[in-house]
DNA sequence: AGGATTTGACCTAC
DNA sequence: GTAGGTCAAATCCT
C-alpha cells in the first residue's frame, strides 16, 4: 500500500479513523444516556467520516496502478492474492460479459469462520454456487456464486471467492453487481412497518440486514460490572457497497435484547483485529479497507435515511428488535 | 422431490 | 490458443 506525501496522507486518514473509533466508543458508552449527547457524537462521527471521504476522494489514496486501470474500487487489496487482484482484471475492456459487471465491484479479504473452512463467514446474503475454476498461478480454485434470488427476484448480484495463496484461512471475495433482492427477515420486518412509514420501513430492512453486533461473552458477564462488557460492533459486509444508493444497506441491528450495547457497554469497531468469534461478518482489513467500508456504509445510511423520510424518524427514535435507535444525530 | 453443488463444456476477449 | 466466466446436466443432500 503506497500513498502520496510520504505516507502523510495515510497518517491523516489513520488519525481520522482513530477519531471515529473513539467517537463510536463514546457513543456506545452514552447510548443509554443523554440523547442529545448521542446526537452530537453521531454528528461528529459523520463529520469525521466525511473528512476521510474527502481525503480519499481527493486522490490521496489513489493507487497509481489502479488509477491507470481505470478502477473505481477502493484500495481494498492491501495484500491481494496475485490473481484475485481486480486491478488485473479486464473489467474495462471490451469483454461484453465483464463489462456488464463493472457497474459495481468490491473486493474484500475475509477470514474463514473456522480454520480450514471451505467458505468464508456468512455475509448476510444467500448465495448459490454456479461454478468453480482453477485459476492460473493460484493454488486454490475460484468459486463463482450468484444470489439465490436470481430467478425469483432477478437479483443480479454475484461474487467470486478464492482462498488466499499465502494464508488458507483468508479468502478474497469479489462482489459484482447489486442486490435487488429482499432478505427474508427483512421482508418480514418490512411488513410490520410498511403501512405506517414505507420509507422508514425500508430503512429498517436495510439496517437489519447489514449491521451485526457480536455478543460473545456479553450474556456471560451481563450484570457483572455492567458497563465493562465489550461488544464488538462490526460494519456489515459488502451489502452497502454493492447496492445502489436507492438500495441502501447501512447498519444492522442487534438481533436480541441481550445484544444491546447500551448501558455503558463499550464498542469496538472492526477497524482493528478483533478476537470475536461469532458468525457476524468479520474481515481481515487494513485500516484503509475498514475506513472505506465505514465511509461507504455511513454514506449510504445517511442517504438512505434521507430517502426514507428521516425527519419523521428524527422526531421519534425508531425501534427494532426491542431496541430504540435514535439516528437524528446524522442530520444535525 | 426440490434445491444446492459439482464439473465438464461452451462462450468471449485477448 | 489461452484464460476467465458462465451454462447446464449430473449428482448430492435434506
JSON list of C-alpha atoms in Angstrom, two decimals, chain A residues 20 66-68 73 95 102 121 129 138 163 167 179 188 196 222 246 305 317 319 322:
[
{"chain": "A", "resi": 20, "resn": "UNK", "atom": "CA", "xyz": [-14.01, 7.83, 14.57]},
{"chain": "A", "resi": 66, "resn": "UNK", "atom": "CA", "xyz": [-5.33, 1.18, -10.10]},
{"chain": "A", "resi": 67, "resn": "UNK", "atom": "CA", "xyz": [-5.95, 4.58, -11.44]},
{"chain": "A", "resi": 68, "resn": "UNK", "atom": "CA", "xyz": [-4.25, 3.66, -14.60]},
{"chain": "A", "resi": 73, "resn": "UNK", "atom": "CA", "xyz": [-12.81, 0.37, -6.50]},
{"chain": "A", "resi": 95, "resn": "UNK", "atom": "CA", "xyz": [-15.35, -8.08, -22.90]},
{"chain": "A", "resi": 102, "resn": "UNK", "atom": "CA", "xyz": [-18.22, -3.32, -13.99]},
{"chain": "A", "resi": 121, "resn": "UNK", "atom": "CA", "xyz": [-18.05, -16.26, 7.01]},
{"chain": "A", "resi": 129, "resn": "UNK", "atom": "CA", "xyz": [-22.58, -21.65, -6.34]},
{"chain": "A", "resi": 138, "resn": "UNK", "atom": "CA", "xyz": [-3.28, -19.65, -7.94]},
{"chain": "A", "resi": 163, "resn": "UNK", "atom": "CA", "xyz": [-8.75, -18.72, -0.97]},
{"chain": "A", "resi": 167, "resn": "UNK", "atom": "CA", "xyz": [-2.96, -17.77, 4.04]},
{"chain": "A", "resi": 179, "resn": "UNK", "atom": "CA", "xyz": [-28.51, -6.95, -4.65]},
{"chain": "A", "resi": 188, "resn": "UNK", "atom": "CA", "xyz": [-40.99, -9.85, 7.36]},
{"chain": "A", "resi": 196, "resn": "UNK", "atom": "CA", "xyz": [-47.00, 3.30, 8.91]},
{"chain": "A", "resi": 222, "resn": "UNK", "atom": "CA", "xyz": [-24.02, -9.08, 31.72]},
{"chain": "A", "resi": 246, "resn": "UNK", "atom": "CA", "xyz": [-31.55, 3.66, -3.53]},
{"chain": "A", "resi": 305, "resn": "UNK", "atom": "CA", "xyz": [-32.31, 7.81, 5.98]},
{"chain": "A", "resi": 317, "resn": "UNK", "atom": "CA", "xyz": [-36.49, 7.21, 17.70]},
{"chain": "A", "resi": 319, "resn": "UNK", "atom": "CA", "xyz": [-37.21, 0.65, 17.45]},
{"chain": "A", "resi": 322, "resn": "UNK", "atom": "CA", "xyz": [-36.77, -4.36, 21.17]}
]
